[in-house]
Each structure stands twice: as C-alpha cells, then as structure tokens.
Amino acid sequence: MNIPIALFALAVTAPVVEETKAHGDTSYDVPGTVLVAVGLGSLVYGFTQAEKHGWASAQTIGFIAVGSIALVLFVLVEKRAANPLLPMSVPWHRNRGPSFLASVTVGAALLGGTLYLTFYLQIVLGFSPFVAGLAAQLSTRVGPKLPMTVGPVVAAAGLLLLSRIEVHGSYWTGVLPGLLVFGAGLGLLMVPMQNVALVGYSQVFLWSAALIVVIAPVVAALVRAEKHDLPTEGAVGAH
C-alpha cells in the first residue's frame, strides 16, 4: 500500500521542492538502514507465521531468528558508524532511554487492553455503544466494505471542522462538533477493519498486564531526572 503512495509523493514533490544539502562530514547509513528494515520486517513476518503455522514451526522460528540477528547487527553497526541512523546515545541516555521504553510498553498495553476489551464488550457480550454499535450493525448487514469506505470520509470531515478552531474559540461550538464527527468516522472504519483483521483475543489482557507492570521497576531504577530538570515555562498542566 505504501509503495504507490510514496511514488506518487516523489513524482509530485520532485519538480517543486528544492534540494538542500548538509555540509561537513555527512553520509548515509546504508548498512544500518538495511539491517533495521530486514530486522523489523522479519520479526513482524515471523509473528504472522506464528498465527498460521504455530510458534514451533520452521517459518516462525526462522524469520524471528533472522530478525533478531539483524537487529543485533544493527546495534553493532550503529556503534561504529560515523553518521549512524540511530545514535546509541539516544536510547541509552540515562533518562530518555527508560522514557522511550515506558512509552512503547504503555502503547502496547493500552492497545491490548482497551482495543480487545472493546471487542469483547461489543461482540461477545453484545454491548452496543452508539458509534461502534452502528459500525457493528452495518458490518453484519452490509459487510465491512461499506463502513470501511465511508468511515475515512466522515473522519476527514471531522478534521476539516477541527481546522476551523481559533485561539479565542469555544470548545462547544469549535471543538466538540469536529470531535464527534471524527469519532464517528473512526468508529465506522476501525470496528469492521479490526474485526476482519483479528481473530481471537482472550489472552491479550494477561500480556497487557505483564507489559504495564514492567514499566514501574524500569522507571524507578533508571530514571534520574528531578523536578528541577523539567521545563516549567509553558508546560502542560503548569497552571
């Protein structure tokens, strides 16, 4: 899906965007780029093979092994590269590293916990919140294609409404209408799309609990930032 979009973007922007060049000792980290692409791609594909053939299958083990080895090599290359794609000082920073890890873990846990809980309440127990219930009914009556086609259009309309917000505007007249329309569009899109894409979700809550529990000791042990290290001017919630 991304390849034709990228080619279209290149064709449109190449004639009008002027080239800029960095000065000094610069070069592309081609080995690092190849290794991280192979590593992440192999891991993801290996996980998909687990659903089809089982965790003990040669396809699953092989692709996960290749992905893991490629990512280890990526780290080694980045330590030696003159202009690394990912400087190791970024993830290994005393405070930034644990924060990144906690952010990824929270995202995985929230995705598992909230997404699959929504499926369970709506599909298994039959609960029907307005937007998601509407999408579920449409999916069962007309199939997933129609709501998945209409949903992005409705969501885009909501974003267009949100583009009209002003500094001195009102939440009730400037923000809420756009949020409601945007949410309705996402509901029409996401519910049938994920129902089609995913099968089974009974164990995800255990994995989500395990992931989110990991955050506490990681942050407690590694983060050393104090209150005076954080910016206060213009910070969210400073008032």
mmCIF file of C-alpha atoms in Angstrom:
data_model
loop_
_atom_site.group_PDB
_atom_site.id
_atom_site.type_symbol
_atom_site.label_atom_id
_atom_site.label_comp_id
_atom_site.label_asym_id
_atom_site.label_seq_id
_atom_site.Cartn_x
_atom_site.Cartn_y
_atom_site.Cartn_z
ATOM 1 C CA MET A 1 0.000 0.000 0.000
ATOM 2 C CA ASN A 2 2.780 2.444 0.855
ATOM 3 C CA ILE A 3 4.848 1.983 -2.309
ATOM 4 C CA PRO A 4 2.428 3.602 -4.798
ATOM 5 C CA ILE A 5 1.726 6.397 -2.305
ATOM 6 C CA ALA A 6 5.444 7.058 -1.910
ATOM 7 C CA LEU A 7 5.992 7.021 -5.676
ATOM 8 C CA PHE A 8 3.134 9.487 -6.155
ATOM 9 C CA ALA A 9 4.566 11.762 -3.454
ATOM 10 C CA LEU A 10 8.003 11.682 -5.107
ATOM 11 C CA ALA A 11 6.555 12.463 -8.523
ATOM 12 C CA VAL A 12 4.577 15.414 -7.183
ATOM 13 C CA THR A 13 7.241 16.942 -4.945
ATOM 14 C CA ALA A 14 10.403 16.388 -7.009
ATOM 15 C CA PRO A 15 9.659 19.175 -9.572
ATOM 16 C CA VAL A 16 8.835 21.812 -6.923
ATOM 17 C CA VAL A 17 10.972 21.041 -3.859
ATOM 18 C CA GLU A 18 14.470 22.471 -3.986
ATOM 19 C CA GLU A 19 17.313 20.225 -2.930
ATOM 20 C CA THR A 20 19.180 21.071 0.256
ATOM 21 C CA LYS A 21 22.497 19.614 1.303
ATOM 22 C CA ALA A 22 24.118 19.312 4.693
ATOM 23 C CA HIS A 23 27.714 20.478 4.968
ATOM 24 C CA GLY A 24 30.598 18.772 6.673
ATOM 25 C CA ASP A 25 31.222 15.102 7.271
ATOM 26 C CA THR A 26 27.942 13.561 6.134
ATOM 27 C CA SER A 27 26.990 10.214 4.654
ATOM 28 C CA TYR A 28 24.030 7.860 4.513
ATOM 29 C CA ASP A 29 23.980 4.964 6.933
ATOM 30 C CA VAL A 30 23.076 2.389 4.290
ATOM 31 C CA PRO A 31 24.115 -0.711 6.280
ATOM 32 C CA GLY A 32 22.127 0.443 9.295
ATOM 33 C CA THR A 33 19.078 1.187 7.181
ATOM 34 C CA VAL A 34 19.165 -2.224 5.525
ATOM 35 C CA LEU A 35 19.685 -4.074 8.809
ATOM 36 C CA VAL A 36 16.873 -2.340 10.688
ATOM 37 C CA ALA A 37 14.482 -2.833 7.775
ATOM 38 C CA VAL A 38 15.340 -6.529 7.494
ATOM 39 C CA GLY A 39 15.232 -6.989 11.241
ATOM 40 C CA LEU A 40 11.859 -5.378 11.878
ATOM 41 C CA GLY A 41 10.341 -6.849 8.725
ATOM 42 C CA SER A 42 11.483 -10.368 9.612
ATOM 43 C CA LEU A 43 10.183 -10.079 13.170
ATOM 44 C CA VAL A 44 6.761 -8.893 12.075
ATOM 45 C CA TYR A 45 6.519 -11.546 9.383
ATOM 46 C CA GLY A 46 7.641 -14.201 11.850
ATOM 47 C CA PHE A 47 4.838 -13.231 14.221
ATOM 48 C CA THR A 48 2.309 -13.537 11.403
ATOM 49 C CA GLN A 49 3.619 -17.007 10.628
ATOM 50 C CA ALA A 50 3.052 -17.996 14.255
ATOM 51 C CA GLU A 51 -0.667 -17.427 13.799
ATOM 52 C CA LYS A 52 -0.719 -19.583 10.685
ATOM 53 C CA HIS A 53 1.741 -22.367 11.473
ATOM 54 C CA GLY A 54 2.367 -22.195 15.231
ATOM 55 C CA TRP A 55 5.259 -20.897 17.306
ATOM 56 C CA ALA A 56 7.317 -24.051 16.819
ATOM 57 C CA SER A 57 7.169 -24.004 13.027
ATOM 58 C CA ALA A 58 10.300 -23.514 10.938
ATOM 59 C CA GLN A 59 8.838 -20.392 9.298
ATOM 60 C CA THR A 60 8.113 -18.716 12.605
ATOM 61 C CA ILE A 61 11.407 -19.565 14.278
ATOM 62 C CA GLY A 62 13.429 -18.798 11.146
ATOM 63 C CA PHE A 63 12.046 -15.326 10.491
ATOM 64 C CA ILE A 64 12.125 -14.328 14.154
ATOM 65 C CA ALA A 65 15.724 -15.541 14.406
ATOM 66 C CA VAL A 66 16.758 -13.640 11.280
ATOM 67 C CA GLY A 67 15.038 -10.507 12.555
ATOM 68 C CA SER A 68 16.688 -10.758 15.964
ATOM 69 C CA ILE A 69 20.151 -11.298 14.474
ATOM 70 C CA ALA A 70 19.678 -8.374 12.063
ATOM 71 C CA LEU A 71 18.688 -6.051 14.910
ATOM 72 C CA VAL A 72 21.698 -7.114 16.977
ATOM 73 C CA LEU A 73 23.936 -6.407 13.984
ATOM 74 C CA PHE A 74 22.153 -3.067 13.572
ATOM 75 C CA VAL A 75 23.151 -2.059 17.100
ATOM 76 C CA LEU A 76 26.762 -3.093 16.460
ATOM 77 C CA VAL A 77 26.874 -1.144 13.192
ATOM 78 C CA GLU A 78 25.361 1.952 14.789
ATOM 79 C CA LYS A 79 28.083 1.944 17.459
ATOM 80 C CA ARG A 80 30.782 2.136 14.770
ATOM 81 C CA ALA A 81 29.110 4.235 12.063
ATOM 82 C CA ALA A 82 30.384 7.775 11.544
ATOM 83 C CA ASN A 83 26.861 9.067 10.879
ATOM 84 C CA PRO A 84 24.547 6.460 12.405
ATOM 85 C CA LEU A 85 20.876 6.232 11.588
ATOM 86 C CA LEU A 86 20.198 5.904 15.332
ATOM 87 C CA PRO A 87 22.995 7.213 17.562
ATOM 88 C CA MET A 88 23.248 4.854 20.505
ATOM 89 C CA SER A 89 23.494 7.836 22.834
ATOM 90 C CA VAL A 90 19.789 8.451 22.268
ATOM 91 C CA PRO A 91 18.225 5.186 23.513
ATOM 92 C CA TRP A 92 20.982 4.647 26.106
ATOM 93 C CA HIS A 93 20.598 8.104 27.639
ATOM 94 C CA ARG A 94 20.019 7.797 31.379
ATOM 95 C CA ASN A 95 16.581 9.425 31.296
ATOM 96 C CA ARG A 96 15.480 9.306 27.663
ATOM 97 C CA GLY A 97 16.021 5.554 27.279
ATOM 98 C CA PRO A 98 13.696 4.451 30.098
ATOM 99 C CA SER A 99 11.142 7.028 28.970
ATOM 100 C CA PHE A 100 11.144 5.593 25.445
ATOM 101 C CA LEU A 101 10.830 2.067 26.796
ATOM 102 C CA ALA A 102 7.968 3.068 29.079
ATOM 103 C CA SER A 103 6.220 4.841 26.195
ATOM 104 C CA VAL A 104 6.431 1.770 23.954
ATOM 105 C CA THR A 105 5.261 -0.502 26.759
ATOM 106 C CA VAL A 106 2.321 1.741 27.645
ATOM 107 C CA GLY A 107 1.296 1.863 23.999
ATOM 108 C CA ALA A 108 1.385 -1.917 23.681
ATOM 109 C CA ALA A 109 -0.518 -2.415 26.923
ATOM 110 C CA LEU A 110 -3.179 0.168 26.088
ATOM 111 C CA LEU A 111 -3.620 -1.269 22.619
ATOM 112 C CA GLY A 112 -4.105 -4.749 24.007
ATOM 113 C CA GLY A 113 -6.234 -3.772 26.975
ATOM 114 C CA THR A 114 -8.576 -1.173 25.503
ATOM 115 C CA LEU A 115 -8.850 -2.429 21.932
ATOM 116 C CA TYR A 116 -9.620 -6.022 22.771
ATOM 117 C CA LEU A 117 -11.853 -5.077 25.694
ATOM 118 C CA THR A 118 -13.912 -3.070 23.233
ATOM 119 C CA PHE A 119 -14.194 -6.130 21.007
ATOM 120 C CA TYR A 120 -15.210 -8.303 23.927
ATOM 121 C CA LEU A 121 -17.895 -5.924 25.169
ATOM 122 C CA GLN A 122 -19.373 -5.306 21.731
ATOM 123 C CA ILE A 123 -19.014 -8.670 20.024
ATOM 124 C CA VAL A 124 -19.045 -11.249 22.792
ATOM 125 C CA LEU A 125 -21.305 -9.582 25.364
ATOM 126 C CA GLY A 126 -23.368 -7.691 22.814
ATOM 127 C CA PHE A 127 -22.885 -4.191 24.264
ATOM 128 C CA SER A 128 -23.508 -1.509 21.658
ATOM 129 C CA PRO A 129 -22.095 1.995 22.211
ATOM 130 C CA PHE A 130 -23.601 4.338 19.654
ATOM 131 C CA VAL A 131 -20.811 4.719 17.132
ATOM 132 C CA ALA A 132 -19.260 1.283 17.489
ATOM 133 C CA GLY A 133 -22.688 -0.337 17.653
ATOM 134 C CA LEU A 134 -23.651 1.400 14.428
ATOM 135 C CA ALA A 135 -20.476 0.142 12.754
ATOM 136 C CA ALA A 136 -21.041 -3.384 14.024
ATOM 137 C CA GLN A 137 -24.615 -3.420 12.742
ATOM 138 C CA LEU A 138 -23.508 -2.104 9.378
ATOM 139 C CA SER A 139 -20.804 -4.754 9.177
ATOM 140 C CA THR A 140 -23.210 -7.596 9.839
ATOM 141 C CA ARG A 141 -25.879 -6.295 7.473
ATOM 142 C CA VAL A 142 -23.923 -4.859 4.546
ATOM 143 C CA GLY A 143 -20.439 -6.288 5.132
ATOM 144 C CA PRO A 144 -17.251 -4.459 6.151
ATOM 145 C CA LYS A 145 -16.517 -2.755 2.831
ATOM 146 C CA LEU A 146 -19.150 -0.005 3.016
ATOM 147 C CA PRO A 147 -18.391 1.303 6.534
ATOM 148 C CA MET A 148 -14.653 1.000 5.885
ATOM 149 C CA THR A 149 -15.110 3.160 2.792
ATOM 150 C CA VAL A 150 -17.420 5.736 4.338
ATOM 151 C CA GLY A 151 -15.535 5.961 7.652
ATOM 152 C CA PRO A 152 -12.423 7.766 6.363
ATOM 153 C CA VAL A 153 -14.602 10.321 4.549
ATOM 154 C CA VAL A 154 -16.580 11.048 7.720
ATOM 155 C CA ALA A 155 -13.361 11.260 9.778
ATOM 156 C CA ALA A 156 -11.876 13.681 7.230
ATOM 157 C CA ALA A 157 -14.972 15.861 7.541
ATOM 158 C CA GLY A 158 -14.420 15.964 11.295
ATOM 159 C CA LEU A 159 -10.801 17.025 10.810
ATOM 160 C CA LEU A 160 -11.946 19.774 8.444
ATOM 161 C CA LEU A 161 -14.271 21.041 11.158
ATOM 162 C CA LEU A 162 -11.397 20.975 13.634
ATOM 163 C CA SER A 163 -9.262 23.024 11.226
ATOM 164 C CA ARG A 164 -11.543 25.984 11.950
ATOM 165 C CA ILE A 165 -10.641 26.248 15.642
ATOM 166 C CA GLU A 166 -9.408 29.642 16.863
ATOM 167 C CA VAL A 167 -7.405 30.877 19.809
ATOM 168 C CA HIS A 168 -10.440 32.530 21.387
ATOM 169 C CA GLY A 169 -12.957 29.984 20.137
ATOM 170 C CA SER A 170 -15.368 27.893 22.170
ATOM 171 C CA TYR A 171 -14.971 24.198 22.924
ATOM 172 C CA TRP A 172 -18.684 23.501 22.499
ATOM 173 C CA THR A 173 -19.015 25.180 19.109
ATOM 174 C CA GLY A 174 -15.461 24.930 17.764
ATOM 175 C CA VAL A 175 -14.028 21.643 19.013
ATOM 176 C CA LEU A 176 -16.816 19.275 20.078
ATOM 177 C CA PRO A 177 -18.646 19.061 16.706
ATOM 178 C CA GLY A 178 -15.425 18.120 14.925
ATOM 179 C CA LEU A 179 -14.523 15.550 17.568
ATOM 180 C CA LEU A 180 -17.945 13.924 17.333
ATOM 181 C CA VAL A 181 -17.793 13.657 13.550
ATOM 182 C CA PHE A 182 -14.175 12.469 13.636
ATOM 183 C CA GLY A 183 -15.011 9.826 16.258
ATOM 184 C CA ALA A 184 -17.966 8.616 14.251
ATOM 185 C CA GLY A 185 -15.770 8.194 11.198
ATOM 186 C CA LEU A 186 -13.116 6.284 13.119
ATOM 187 C CA GLY A 187 -15.797 4.039 14.595
ATOM 188 C CA LEU A 188 -17.125 3.214 11.151
ATOM 189 C CA LEU A 189 -13.599 2.429 9.971
ATOM 190 C CA MET A 190 -11.905 0.721 12.893
ATOM 191 C CA VAL A 191 -14.565 -1.709 14.117
ATOM 192 C CA PRO A 192 -15.108 -3.610 10.850
ATOM 193 C CA MET A 193 -11.452 -3.318 9.864
ATOM 194 C CA GLN A 194 -10.177 -4.890 13.067
ATOM 195 C CA ASN A 195 -12.935 -7.463 13.139
ATOM 196 C CA VAL A 196 -11.743 -8.584 9.737
ATOM 197 C CA ALA A 197 -8.055 -8.448 10.648
ATOM 198 C CA LEU A 198 -8.085 -10.137 14.049
ATOM 199 C CA VAL A 199 -9.346 -13.478 15.242
ATOM 200 C CA GLY A 200 -9.291 -14.474 18.929
ATOM 201 C CA TYR A 201 -8.270 -12.110 21.742
ATOM 202 C CA SER A 202 -8.729 -13.928 25.054
ATOM 203 C CA GLN A 203 -5.085 -13.908 26.254
ATOM 204 C CA VAL A 204 -4.206 -10.327 25.408
ATOM 205 C CA PHE A 205 -5.143 -8.979 28.845
ATOM 206 C CA LEU A 206 -2.546 -11.159 30.563
ATOM 207 C CA TRP A 207 0.163 -9.911 28.217
ATOM 208 C CA SER A 208 -1.017 -6.313 28.666
ATOM 209 C CA ALA A 209 -0.850 -6.681 32.446
ATOM 210 C CA ALA A 210 2.662 -8.120 32.228
ATOM 211 C CA LEU A 211 3.824 -5.330 29.941
ATOM 212 C CA ILE A 212 2.430 -2.494 32.006
ATOM 213 C CA VAL A 213 3.797 -3.891 35.285
ATOM 214 C CA VAL A 214 7.295 -3.834 33.771
ATOM 215 C CA ILE A 215 7.163 -0.042 33.495
ATOM 216 C CA ALA A 216 7.301 0.659 37.249
ATOM 217 C CA PRO A 217 10.648 -1.015 38.077
ATOM 218 C CA VAL A 218 12.250 0.209 34.844
ATOM 219 C CA VAL A 219 11.403 3.836 35.552
ATOM 220 C CA ALA A 220 12.198 3.574 39.272
ATOM 221 C CA ALA A 221 15.609 2.045 38.622
ATOM 222 C CA LEU A 222 16.788 4.033 35.634
ATOM 223 C CA VAL A 223 15.226 7.496 35.502
ATOM 224 C CA ARG A 224 17.268 10.046 37.430
ATOM 225 C CA ALA A 225 15.624 13.287 36.323
ATOM 226 C CA GLU A 226 14.462 15.541 39.158
ATOM 227 C CA LYS A 227 11.740 18.158 39.346
ATOM 228 C CA HIS A 228 14.154 21.000 38.653
ATOM 229 C CA ASP A 229 15.299 19.275 35.419
ATOM 230 C CA LEU A 230 11.876 19.637 33.816
ATOM 231 C CA PRO A 231 10.828 22.768 31.896
ATOM 232 C CA THR A 232 8.168 24.815 33.686
ATOM 233 C CA GLU A 233 7.536 27.718 31.342
ATOM 234 C CA GLY A 234 4.658 26.828 29.053
ATOM 235 C CA ALA A 235 4.479 23.266 30.314
ATOM 236 C CA VAL A 236 1.144 21.476 30.082
ATOM 237 C CA GLY A 237 -0.594 21.427 33.446
ATOM 238 C CA ALA A 238 1.731 24.096 34.932
ATOM 239 C CA HIS A 239 -1.290 26.117 35.985
#
